[in-house]
Amino acid sequence: TIEPELNDTESSSNDTVQTTTPAPKPTIPEPPENEPILPVHTGVKAQEEEQSSGMSIFFSLLVIGICIILVHLLIKFKLNFLPESVAVVSLGILMGAFIKIIESQQLANWKEEEMFRPNMFFLLLLPPIIFESGYSLHKGNFFQNIGSITLFAVFGTAISAFIVGGGIYFLGQADVIYKMTMTDSFAFGSLISAVDPVATIAIFNALNVDPVLNMLVFGESILNDAVSIVLTNTAEGFAGSDVSTGWETFMQALGYFLKMFFGSAALGTLTGLISAIVLKHFDLRKTPSLEFGMMIIFAYLPYGLAEGIKLSGIMAILFSGIVMSHYTHHNLSPVTQILMQQTLRTVAFMCETCVFAFLGLSIFSFPHKFELSFVIWCIVLVLVGRAVNIFPLSFLLNFFRDHKITPKMMFIMWFSGLRGAIPYALSLHLGLEPIEKRQLIGTTTIVIVLFTILLLGGGTMPLIRIMDIEESQSRRKNKKDINLSKTEKMGNAIESEHLSELTEEEYEAQIFHRQDLKGFLWLDAKYLNPFFTRRLTQEDLLHGRIQMKTLTNKWYEEVRQGPSGSEDEDDEAELL
């Protein structure tokens, strides 16, 4: 008699709902049905929301403005040994302390403005950072080293995530640290594996390291961010799963990860190729504003589409950036090429600065739960995970590579595996159920990020000086010093090798002379590049140069029409 009653309750959920155990289930979906899809505030509430948003925008811009002045002072006084992220985080901590003092004196309440919103990070701040890093990959032979880069980025990040996640889970089971579920442990292990080796790349550049090895580290760091985000989403997606065995959960999670990785990469690649064809056949070069507008649309398009169809927008926008840099960039006019490079760098710098500054502020604005044992064990596991990632994989790759990774380079790669903006934002985005667990993860992530940025980032420079005495002596002879300023390195020059000035005949002659191309590089040079990029005629080349010269002359005339025009002419004569 019980079974028919239960069946009746499924068909008519009004009378017998009180007698069954899952009583609240029918009542949960009712309120959203009556509410509008987007709750719109009107009247006084709308004004209050507008004022709050206005203050948040003002506060963010003020913070970025102060940070820009700080970075300028670092460059001006040649404090090249200090990474910008360290300086900006330190400034954020000071500003947070100052705001806390103001709030304690009840002079103002900026609680809402200084709180970091994870949605703002994922929708506005992260896409430009990831797209710019993908777009700047033209510097090296990324495609030639795609195997090694993928091994480091995918397997290396997965190894690190498993070691950190597994270590936290088993230590929790042994009651050594705070107990967490397996999925929560792996979600934390994945988010803390996102590395930001800006310092490493700057040091490698200054040490005259083999450019192939430099490309390996650069490519790995870019792909690593996207892989870490997908791994975290995978672990989070299986948090409430009712799968019978751990093996089934693992296989499902692996399938989900592969779908997210390859699906998003394919979508981003396809968007990039479509943008190349569109800008090849629609000649917008005579109207740079329209051309630039089209590039901005294609830059953000894959992110929105991927997120809309439940793929990874970050992975899609990364691969779109790589493909657009390789093909679409060469279909642009010289003006738009330069404009695109400088705009992307500026926006990415502002977004990174904003995140690092809010990371410093969060020390005072974030509700913390600090457990010393948990933090210490996490730092140990992070360092061990990075070591197990770098040393065995580098050793394995050396069997297949002409350019060997030396033990010294492995050690530098391990030591300068700094954690940056992405782990911090991911930790705030995790939907962990007890609020104390979320606070513990957030606090631990902030401590690890600050530990790696301030101690490891600050200690990288002395380590280099200890490790390579011979190279530092040769560098003194060449008058080449280590410069950890990313802005100065990236913002000074327009990369001439990324400006397309080859005519059809010159391009074919170049391929004919380069007989050493193999595999994808040969296929790309022979078929893909001619199909997706437009080769310039002599007329196009002349028009591009005239356009550049006209713009330069116009700017120069405007500058000379200032109040001290005659003095400028004298100064110019002296310089000449």
Coordinates of C-alpha atoms in Angstrom, one line a residue:
T1 CA 0.0 0.0 0.0
I2 CA 2.9 2.3 0.5
E3 CA 4.1 2.2 -3.1
P4 CA 0.8 3.5 -4.7
E5 CA 0.7 6.3 -2.1
L6 CA 4.2 7.4 -3.1
N7 CA 3.2 7.3 -6.8
D8 CA 0.1 9.4 -6.0
T9 CA 2.3 12.0 -4.3
E10 CA 4.4 12.3 -7.4
S11 CA 1.3 13.0 -9.5
S12 CA -0.5 15.3 -7.1
S13 CA 2.0 17.2 -4.9
N14 CA -0.6 19.1 -2.9
D15 CA -2.2 16.8 -0.3
T16 CA 0.4 14.2 0.7
V17 CA 3.5 16.4 0.6
Q18 CA 3.5 16.9 4.4
T19 CA 3.8 13.1 5.0
T20 CA 6.9 12.5 2.7
T21 CA 10.4 13.3 3.9
P22 CA 11.5 15.7 1.1
A23 CA 8.9 18.3 2.3
P24 CA 10.6 21.5 1.2
K25 CA 11.3 20.4 -2.5
P26 CA 8.0 21.6 -4.1
T27 CA 8.1 25.0 -2.3
I28 CA 11.6 25.9 -3.5
P29 CA 10.9 26.5 -7.3
E30 CA 7.7 28.6 -6.6
P31 CA 9.1 32.1 -5.9
P32 CA 11.3 32.4 -9.0
E33 CA 8.3 31.6 -11.2
N34 CA 6.5 34.7 -10.1
E35 CA 9.6 37.0 -10.1
P36 CA 10.8 38.7 -13.3
I37 CA 13.9 37.2 -15.0
L38 CA 16.0 40.3 -14.3
P39 CA 15.0 42.1 -11.1
V40 CA 15.0 45.8 -12.0
H41 CA 15.1 48.3 -9.2
T42 CA 13.2 51.5 -9.7
G43 CA 12.8 54.8 -7.8
V44 CA 14.9 55.3 -4.6
K45 CA 16.5 51.8 -4.8
A46 CA 17.7 52.4 -8.4
Q47 CA 19.3 55.7 -7.3
E48 CA 21.0 54.0 -4.3
E49 CA 22.3 51.2 -6.6
E50 CA 23.6 53.8 -9.1
Q51 CA 25.4 55.8 -6.4
S52 CA 27.0 52.5 -5.0
S53 CA 28.1 51.5 -8.5
G54 CA 29.5 55.0 -9.2
M55 CA 31.5 54.9 -6.0
S56 CA 32.8 51.4 -6.8
I57 CA 33.9 52.6 -10.3
F58 CA 35.5 55.8 -8.8
F59 CA 37.3 53.7 -6.1
S60 CA 38.7 51.2 -8.7
L61 CA 39.9 53.9 -11.0
L62 CA 41.5 55.8 -8.1
V63 CA 43.4 52.6 -7.0
I64 CA 44.6 52.0 -10.6
G65 CA 45.7 55.6 -11.0
I66 CA 47.8 55.5 -7.8
C67 CA 49.3 52.2 -9.0
I68 CA 50.2 53.6 -12.4
I69 CA 52.1 56.5 -10.7
L70 CA 53.9 53.9 -8.5
V71 CA 54.9 51.8 -11.5
H72 CA 56.2 55.0 -13.3
L73 CA 58.3 55.8 -10.2
L74 CA 59.7 52.3 -10.2
I75 CA 60.8 52.7 -13.8
K76 CA 62.0 56.3 -13.4
F77 CA 64.3 55.5 -10.4
K78 CA 65.4 52.2 -12.1
L79 CA 64.2 49.9 -9.3
N80 CA 64.3 47.0 -11.8
F81 CA 65.0 44.4 -9.2
L82 CA 61.4 44.7 -7.8
P83 CA 58.6 43.0 -9.7
E84 CA 55.6 45.3 -10.2
S85 CA 53.2 42.8 -8.7
V86 CA 55.2 43.0 -5.4
A87 CA 55.0 46.8 -5.4
V88 CA 51.3 47.0 -6.3
V89 CA 50.3 44.3 -3.7
S90 CA 52.3 46.2 -1.1
L91 CA 50.6 49.4 -2.0
G92 CA 47.2 47.6 -1.8
I93 CA 48.1 46.5 1.8
L94 CA 49.0 50.0 2.8
M95 CA 45.8 51.4 1.3
G96 CA 43.7 48.7 3.0
A97 CA 45.3 49.6 6.4
F98 CA 44.6 53.3 5.8
I99 CA 40.9 52.6 4.9
K100 CA 40.6 50.4 8.0
I101 CA 41.9 53.2 10.2
I102 CA 39.4 55.6 8.6
E103 CA 36.5 53.1 9.2
S104 CA 37.6 52.5 12.8
Q105 CA 37.4 56.3 13.4
Q106 CA 33.9 56.2 11.8
L107 CA 34.9 58.9 9.3
A108 CA 33.7 56.9 6.2
N109 CA 32.4 53.4 5.3
W110 CA 34.0 52.0 2.1
K111 CA 33.3 48.3 2.9
E112 CA 31.3 47.7 -0.3
E113 CA 33.7 49.6 -2.6
E114 CA 36.8 47.7 -1.4
M115 CA 35.2 44.3 -1.6
F116 CA 36.4 42.4 -4.7
R117 CA 33.6 40.9 -6.9
P118 CA 34.5 37.6 -8.5
N119 CA 32.0 38.1 -11.3
M120 CA 33.6 41.4 -12.2
F121 CA 36.9 39.6 -12.4
F122 CA 35.7 36.8 -14.7
L123 CA 33.6 39.0 -17.0
L124 CA 35.7 42.1 -17.2
L125 CA 39.3 41.7 -15.9
L126 CA 40.4 38.2 -16.8
P127 CA 39.5 38.1 -20.6
P128 CA 41.8 41.0 -21.6
I129 CA 44.7 39.5 -19.6
I130 CA 44.3 36.1 -21.2
F131 CA 43.6 37.4 -24.7
E132 CA 46.7 39.7 -24.6
S133 CA 48.9 36.9 -23.4
G134 CA 47.7 34.7 -26.3
Y135 CA 48.0 37.6 -28.8
S136 CA 51.7 38.3 -27.8
L137 CA 52.7 34.7 -28.5
H138 CA 54.0 35.6 -32.0
K139 CA 57.4 36.4 -30.4
G140 CA 58.6 32.8 -30.4
N141 CA 58.0 29.4 -32.1
F142 CA 55.0 28.4 -30.1
F143 CA 53.7 25.9 -32.6
Q144 CA 57.1 24.3 -33.0
N145 CA 57.1 23.6 -29.3
I146 CA 53.4 22.8 -28.8
G147 CA 54.1 19.3 -27.6
S148 CA 56.4 20.3 -24.8
I149 CA 54.3 23.3 -23.8
T150 CA 51.1 21.1 -23.7
L151 CA 52.9 18.5 -21.5
F152 CA 54.0 21.1 -19.0
A153 CA 50.7 23.0 -19.0
V154 CA 48.2 20.1 -19.0
F155 CA 50.1 17.2 -17.3
G156 CA 52.2 19.5 -15.1
T157 CA 49.2 21.4 -13.8
A158 CA 47.3 18.2 -13.3
I159 CA 50.2 16.6 -11.3
S160 CA 50.4 19.7 -9.1
A161 CA 46.6 19.8 -8.5
F162 CA 46.6 16.1 -7.6
I163 CA 49.5 16.4 -5.2
V164 CA 48.1 19.5 -3.4
G165 CA 44.5 18.2 -3.5
G166 CA 45.4 14.6 -2.4
G167 CA 47.7 15.9 0.3
I168 CA 45.1 18.2 1.8
Y169 CA 42.4 15.4 1.7
F170 CA 44.6 12.7 3.4
L171 CA 46.0 15.1 6.0
G172 CA 42.4 16.1 6.8
Q173 CA 41.4 12.5 7.1
A174 CA 44.3 12.0 9.5
D175 CA 43.1 15.0 11.6
V176 CA 46.3 16.9 11.0
I177 CA 44.6 19.8 9.4
Y178 CA 41.0 21.1 8.7
K179 CA 39.0 18.2 7.2
M180 CA 37.7 18.7 3.6
T181 CA 35.8 16.5 1.1
M182 CA 37.8 15.1 -1.8
T183 CA 36.1 17.4 -4.4
D184 CA 36.8 20.5 -2.3
S185 CA 40.4 19.4 -1.8
F186 CA 40.9 18.9 -5.5
A187 CA 39.2 22.2 -6.4
F188 CA 41.6 24.0 -4.1
G189 CA 44.5 22.0 -5.5
S190 CA 43.5 23.0 -9.0
L191 CA 43.1 26.7 -8.3
I192 CA 46.4 27.1 -6.4
S193 CA 48.2 25.5 -9.4
A194 CA 47.7 28.5 -11.6
V195 CA 51.2 30.0 -11.9
D196 CA 52.2 33.5 -12.9
P197 CA 56.0 33.4 -13.8
V198 CA 56.3 37.0 -15.0
A199 CA 59.6 37.2 -12.9
T200 CA 60.9 34.0 -14.5
I201 CA 60.4 35.3 -18.0
A202 CA 62.0 38.6 -17.3
I203 CA 65.0 36.9 -15.7
F204 CA 65.3 34.5 -18.6
N205 CA 65.3 37.4 -21.1
A206 CA 68.0 39.2 -19.2
L207 CA 70.2 36.1 -18.8
N208 CA 70.3 35.4 -22.5
V209 CA 68.6 32.1 -22.1
D210 CA 67.9 30.0 -25.2
P211 CA 64.8 31.6 -26.9
V212 CA 63.2 28.1 -27.3
L213 CA 63.4 27.5 -23.6
N214 CA 62.1 31.0 -22.9
M215 CA 59.1 30.2 -25.3
L216 CA 58.6 26.9 -23.4
V217 CA 58.2 28.8 -20.0
F218 CA 56.1 31.6 -21.6
G219 CA 53.7 29.2 -23.4
E220 CA 53.4 26.9 -20.4
S221 CA 52.5 29.9 -18.1
I222 CA 49.8 31.1 -20.5
L223 CA 48.1 27.7 -21.0
N224 CA 48.5 26.8 -17.4
D225 CA 46.1 29.5 -16.3
A226 CA 43.4 28.3 -18.6
V227 CA 44.0 24.6 -17.6
S228 CA 43.8 25.5 -13.9
I229 CA 40.5 27.3 -14.4
V230 CA 39.0 24.3 -16.3
L231 CA 40.3 21.8 -13.6
T232 CA 38.8 23.9 -10.8
N233 CA 35.4 24.0 -12.7
T234 CA 35.6 20.3 -13.2
A235 CA 36.2 19.6 -9.5
E236 CA 33.5 22.0 -8.5
G237 CA 31.0 20.4 -11.0
F238 CA 31.4 17.0 -9.3
A239 CA 31.0 18.4 -5.7
G240 CA 27.5 17.1 -5.3
S241 CA 27.7 14.0 -7.6
D242 CA 26.1 10.7 -6.4
V243 CA 28.5 8.4 -8.3
S244 CA 29.0 5.0 -6.6
T245 CA 32.8 4.7 -6.9
G246 CA 35.8 7.0 -7.0
W247 CA 36.9 5.4 -10.3
E248 CA 33.6 6.3 -12.0
T249 CA 33.9 9.9 -10.7
F250 CA 37.4 10.2 -12.0
M251 CA 36.4 8.9 -15.5
Q252 CA 33.5 11.3 -15.6
A253 CA 35.6 14.2 -14.5
L254 CA 38.3 13.3 -17.1
G255 CA 35.6 13.2 -19.8
Y256 CA 34.2 16.6 -18.7
F257 CA 37.8 18.1 -18.6
L258 CA 38.6 16.8 -22.1
K259 CA 35.3 18.1 -23.5
M260 CA 35.9 21.6 -21.9
F261 CA 39.5 21.7 -23.0
F262 CA 39.2 20.6 -26.6
G263 CA 35.7 22.0 -27.2
S264 CA 36.7 25.5 -26.0
A265 CA 40.1 25.3 -27.8
A266 CA 38.3 24.3 -31.1
L267 CA 35.7 27.1 -30.7
G268 CA 38.4 29.7 -30.0
T269 CA 40.5 28.5 -33.0
L270 CA 37.4 28.6 -35.3
T271 CA 36.5 32.1 -34.2
G272 CA 40.1 33.2 -34.9
L273 CA 40.1 31.7 -38.4
I274 CA 36.7 33.3 -39.2
S275 CA 38.1 36.7 -38.1
A276 CA 41.1 36.2 -40.5
I277 CA 38.8 35.3 -43.4
V278 CA 36.4 38.3 -42.7
L279 CA 39.2 40.8 -42.5
K280 CA 41.0 39.3 -45.5
H281 CA 37.9 39.7 -47.8
F282 CA 36.4 42.9 -46.3
D283 CA 39.1 45.5 -46.9
L284 CA 38.6 47.8 -43.9
R285 CA 42.2 49.1 -44.0
K286 CA 41.3 52.5 -45.3
T287 CA 39.1 53.1 -42.2
P288 CA 41.2 52.1 -39.2
S289 CA 38.4 52.9 -36.7
L290 CA 36.1 50.3 -38.3
E291 CA 38.9 47.8 -38.6
F292 CA 39.9 48.2 -34.9
G293 CA 36.2 47.9 -33.9
M294 CA 35.9 44.6 -35.7
M295 CA 39.1 43.3 -34.0
I296 CA 37.7 44.2 -30.5
I297 CA 34.4 42.4 -31.3
F298 CA 36.2 39.2 -32.5
A299 CA 38.5 39.4 -29.4
Y300 CA 35.5 39.2 -26.9
L301 CA 33.1 37.1 -29.1
P302 CA 34.5 33.6 -28.3
Y303 CA 34.3 34.3 -24.5
G304 CA 30.6 35.1 -24.6
L305 CA 29.7 32.2 -26.9
A306 CA 31.8 29.6 -25.0
E307 CA 30.3 30.7 -21.6
G308 CA 26.8 30.6 -23.2
I309 CA 27.1 27.0 -24.4
K310 CA 28.7 25.9 -21.0
L311 CA 32.3 25.7 -22.3
S312 CA 35.4 27.5 -20.9
G313 CA 35.4 31.1 -22.1
I314 CA 39.0 31.6 -20.9
M315 CA 40.3 28.6 -22.9
A316 CA 38.4 29.8 -26.0
I317 CA 39.6 33.4 -25.8
L318 CA 43.2 32.2 -25.3
F319 CA 43.2 30.1 -28.5
S320 CA 41.4 32.8 -30.3
G321 CA 44.2 35.3 -29.3
I322 CA 46.9 32.9 -30.5
V323 CA 45.2 32.3 -33.9
M324 CA 44.3 36.0 -34.4
S325 CA 47.9 37.0 -33.7
H326 CA 49.2 34.4 -36.2
Y327 CA 46.8 35.1 -39.1
T328 CA 44.3 38.0 -38.6
H329 CA 47.0 40.5 -37.4
H330 CA 48.6 40.4 -40.8
N331 CA 45.4 41.4 -42.6
L332 CA 45.3 44.8 -40.7
S333 CA 46.6 48.1 -41.7
P334 CA 49.9 49.2 -40.0
V335 CA 48.0 51.8 -38.0
T336 CA 45.6 49.2 -36.6
Q337 CA 48.5 46.7 -36.0
I338 CA 50.2 49.2 -33.7
L339 CA 47.0 50.4 -32.1
M340 CA 45.9 46.8 -31.4
Q341 CA 49.3 45.9 -29.7
Q342 CA 49.3 49.0 -27.5
T343 CA 45.6 48.9 -26.6
L344 CA 45.8 45.3 -25.5
R345 CA 48.9 45.9 -23.4
T346 CA 47.4 48.9 -21.8
V347 CA 44.1 47.2 -20.9
A348 CA 45.8 44.0 -19.7
F349 CA 48.2 46.0 -17.5
M350 CA 45.2 47.9 -16.0
C351 CA 43.3 44.7 -15.3
E352 CA 46.3 43.0 -13.7
T353 CA 47.1 46.0 -11.6
C354 CA 43.5 46.2 -10.4
V355 CA 43.5 42.6 -9.3
F356 CA 46.9 42.8 -7.5
A357 CA 45.8 46.0 -5.8
F358 CA 42.5 44.5 -4.6
L359 CA 44.5 41.4 -3.5
G360 CA 46.4 43.7 -1.1
L361 CA 43.2 45.5 0.0
S362 CA 41.5 42.1 0.7
I363 CA 43.8 41.5 3.7
F364 CA 41.6 44.1 5.6
S365 CA 38.3 43.9 3.8
F366 CA 37.9 40.1 3.7
P367 CA 36.4 38.1 6.6
H368 CA 39.2 35.7 7.5
K369 CA 39.6 32.3 9.1
F370 CA 43.3 31.6 9.7
E371 CA 44.6 28.2 10.7
L372 CA 48.4 28.1 10.9
S373 CA 48.7 24.3 10.4
F374 CA 46.5 24.4 7.3
V375 CA 48.5 27.3 5.8
I376 CA 52.0 25.7 6.5
W377 CA 51.0 22.3 5.0
C378 CA 49.4 24.0 2.0
I379 CA 52.7 26.0 1.3
V380 CA 54.7 22.8 1.6
L381 CA 52.4 20.9 -0.7
V382 CA 52.4 23.7 -3.2
L383 CA 56.3 23.7 -3.3
V384 CA 56.4 19.9 -3.5
G385 CA 53.7 19.9 -6.3
R386 CA 55.6 22.4 -8.3
A387 CA 58.9 20.4 -7.9
V388 CA 57.2 17.1 -9.0
N389 CA 55.8 19.0 -12.0
I390 CA 59.0 20.7 -13.1
F391 CA 61.9 18.3 -12.5
P392 CA 60.6 14.9 -13.8
L393 CA 58.9 16.5 -16.8
S394 CA 62.0 18.5 -17.7
F395 CA 64.1 15.4 -17.4
L396 CA 61.7 13.5 -19.6
L397 CA 61.6 16.3 -22.2
N398 CA 65.4 16.4 -22.4
F399 CA 65.4 13.0 -24.1
F400 CA 63.4 14.5 -27.1
R401 CA 64.9 18.0 -27.2
D402 CA 67.9 19.5 -28.9
H403 CA 67.8 22.5 -26.5
K404 CA 68.3 20.9 -23.1
I405 CA 66.8 22.3 -19.9
T406 CA 69.7 22.5 -17.5
P407 CA 69.3 21.7 -13.8
K408 CA 70.0 25.4 -13.0
M409 CA 67.0 26.4 -15.3
M410 CA 64.8 23.8 -13.7
F411 CA 65.6 25.2 -10.2
I412 CA 64.8 28.8 -11.4
M413 CA 61.5 27.5 -13.0
W414 CA 60.6 25.8 -9.7
F415 CA 61.6 28.6 -7.4
S416 CA 59.9 31.4 -9.3
G417 CA 56.5 29.6 -9.7
L418 CA 54.7 32.6 -8.3
R419 CA 50.9 32.5 -7.6
G420 CA 49.1 35.6 -8.9
A421 CA 45.7 37.0 -9.6
I422 CA 43.9 33.9 -10.8
P423 CA 44.1 31.7 -7.7
Y424 CA 42.8 34.6 -5.6
A425 CA 39.7 35.2 -7.8
L426 CA 39.0 31.5 -8.2
S427 CA 39.0 31.1 -4.4
L428 CA 36.4 33.8 -4.0
H429 CA 34.3 32.1 -6.8
L430 CA 34.2 28.7 -5.1
G431 CA 30.7 27.9 -3.9
L432 CA 31.7 26.0 -0.7
E433 CA 28.8 25.4 1.7
P434 CA 29.8 26.2 5.2
I435 CA 30.9 29.8 5.3
E436 CA 33.9 29.0 7.5
K437 CA 35.3 26.6 4.9
R438 CA 35.0 29.4 2.2
Q439 CA 36.7 31.9 4.5
L440 CA 39.5 29.3 5.3
I441 CA 40.2 28.7 1.6
G442 CA 40.1 32.4 0.8
T443 CA 42.5 33.3 3.6
T444 CA 44.9 30.4 2.8
T445 CA 44.9 31.4 -0.9
I446 CA 45.7 35.1 0.0
V447 CA 48.6 33.9 2.3
I448 CA 50.0 31.6 -0.3
V449 CA 49.8 34.3 -3.1
L450 CA 51.4 36.9 -0.8
F451 CA 54.1 34.3 0.3
T452 CA 55.1 33.5 -3.3
I453 CA 54.9 37.1 -4.6
L454 CA 56.7 38.8 -1.7
L455 CA 59.2 36.1 -0.6
L456 CA 59.8 34.0 -3.7
G457 CA 59.4 36.9 -6.1
G458 CA 61.6 39.2 -4.0
G459 CA 64.1 36.4 -3.5
T460 CA 64.5 35.4 -7.2
M461 CA 67.0 38.2 -7.9
P462 CA 69.5 37.4 -5.1
L463 CA 69.1 33.7 -6.1
I464 CA 70.2 34.5 -9.7
R465 CA 73.2 36.5 -8.4
I466 CA 74.3 33.6 -6.2
M467 CA 73.7 30.9 -8.9
D468 CA 75.4 32.5 -12.0
I469 CA 78.6 34.4 -11.2
E470 CA 80.2 33.8 -14.6
E471 CA 77.1 35.0 -16.5
S472 CA 76.7 38.1 -14.3
Q473 CA 80.3 39.0 -15.1
S474 CA 79.7 38.7 -18.8
R475 CA 76.5 40.7 -18.4
R476 CA 78.5 43.5 -16.8
K477 CA 80.8 43.6 -19.8
N478 CA 77.8 43.8 -22.1
K479 CA 76.2 46.4 -19.8
K480 CA 73.0 44.3 -19.6
D481 CA 71.2 44.2 -16.3
I482 CA 68.2 42.2 -15.1
N483 CA 64.9 44.1 -15.5
L484 CA 61.9 42.7 -13.7
S485 CA 59.6 45.6 -14.9
K486 CA 57.0 44.0 -17.2
T487 CA 55.6 47.3 -18.3
E488 CA 58.9 48.8 -19.3
K489 CA 59.8 45.6 -21.2
M490 CA 56.5 45.2 -22.9
G491 CA 55.5 48.9 -23.4
N492 CA 58.7 50.5 -24.8
A493 CA 58.8 49.0 -28.3
I494 CA 56.5 48.3 -31.2
E495 CA 57.4 44.8 -32.4
S496 CA 58.5 45.4 -36.0
E497 CA 58.7 41.7 -36.7
H498 CA 54.9 41.6 -36.1
L499 CA 54.2 44.3 -38.7
S500 CA 53.4 42.6 -42.0
E501 CA 55.3 44.2 -44.8
L502 CA 56.0 41.2 -47.1
T503 CA 54.6 41.3 -50.7
E504 CA 53.4 38.1 -52.4
E505 CA 56.7 37.7 -54.3
E506 CA 58.8 38.3 -51.2
Y507 CA 56.8 35.8 -49.1
E508 CA 57.1 33.0 -51.7
A509 CA 60.9 33.7 -52.0
Q510 CA 61.2 33.5 -48.2
I511 CA 59.5 30.0 -48.1
F512 CA 61.7 28.8 -51.0
H513 CA 64.8 29.7 -49.1
R514 CA 63.6 28.0 -45.9
Q515 CA 63.7 24.3 -46.8
D516 CA 64.1 23.2 -43.1
L517 CA 60.4 23.6 -42.3
K518 CA 58.8 20.4 -41.1
G519 CA 55.3 19.2 -40.0
F520 CA 52.8 21.9 -39.0
L521 CA 55.3 24.7 -39.8
W522 CA 55.6 23.5 -43.4
L523 CA 51.8 23.1 -43.8
D524 CA 51.3 26.5 -42.3
A525 CA 53.8 28.3 -44.5
K526 CA 52.7 26.4 -47.7
Y527 CA 48.9 26.4 -47.4
L528 CA 47.4 27.9 -44.3
N529 CA 49.2 31.3 -44.2
P530 CA 48.5 32.1 -47.9
F531 CA 44.8 31.1 -47.4
F532 CA 44.1 33.1 -44.2
T533 CA 46.3 36.1 -44.7
R534 CA 46.4 38.7 -47.4
R535 CA 49.7 39.3 -49.1
L536 CA 50.4 43.0 -49.9
T537 CA 50.8 44.4 -53.3
Q538 CA 53.4 47.2 -53.9
E539 CA 50.5 49.7 -53.9
D540 CA 49.2 48.4 -50.5
L541 CA 52.7 48.7 -49.1
L542 CA 53.0 52.3 -50.4
H543 CA 49.6 53.3 -49.1
G544 CA 50.4 51.9 -45.6
R545 CA 53.6 53.8 -45.4
I546 CA 52.0 57.0 -46.6
Q547 CA 49.2 56.6 -44.0
M548 CA 51.8 56.1 -41.2
K549 CA 53.8 59.1 -42.4
T550 CA 50.7 61.3 -42.7
L551 CA 49.7 60.5 -39.1
T552 CA 53.2 61.1 -37.8
N553 CA 53.6 64.4 -39.6
K554 CA 50.1 65.6 -38.4
W555 CA 51.0 64.8 -34.8
Y556 CA 54.4 66.5 -35.1
E557 CA 52.8 69.7 -36.5
E558 CA 50.3 69.8 -33.6
V559 CA 53.2 69.4 -31.1
R560 CA 55.2 72.2 -32.7
Q561 CA 52.2 74.6 -32.7
G562 CA 52.6 75.0 -28.9
P563 CA 53.4 78.3 -27.2
S564 CA 57.2 77.6 -27.3
G565 CA 57.4 76.7 -30.9
S566 CA 60.6 78.6 -31.6
E567 CA 62.4 77.0 -28.7
D568 CA 61.4 73.6 -29.9
E569 CA 63.0 74.4 -33.3
D570 CA 66.2 75.4 -31.5
D571 CA 66.2 72.2 -29.4
E572 CA 65.5 70.1 -32.5
A573 CA 68.5 71.7 -34.3
E574 CA 70.7 70.9 -31.3
L575 CA 69.6 67.3 -31.3
L576 CA 70.2 67.0 -35.0

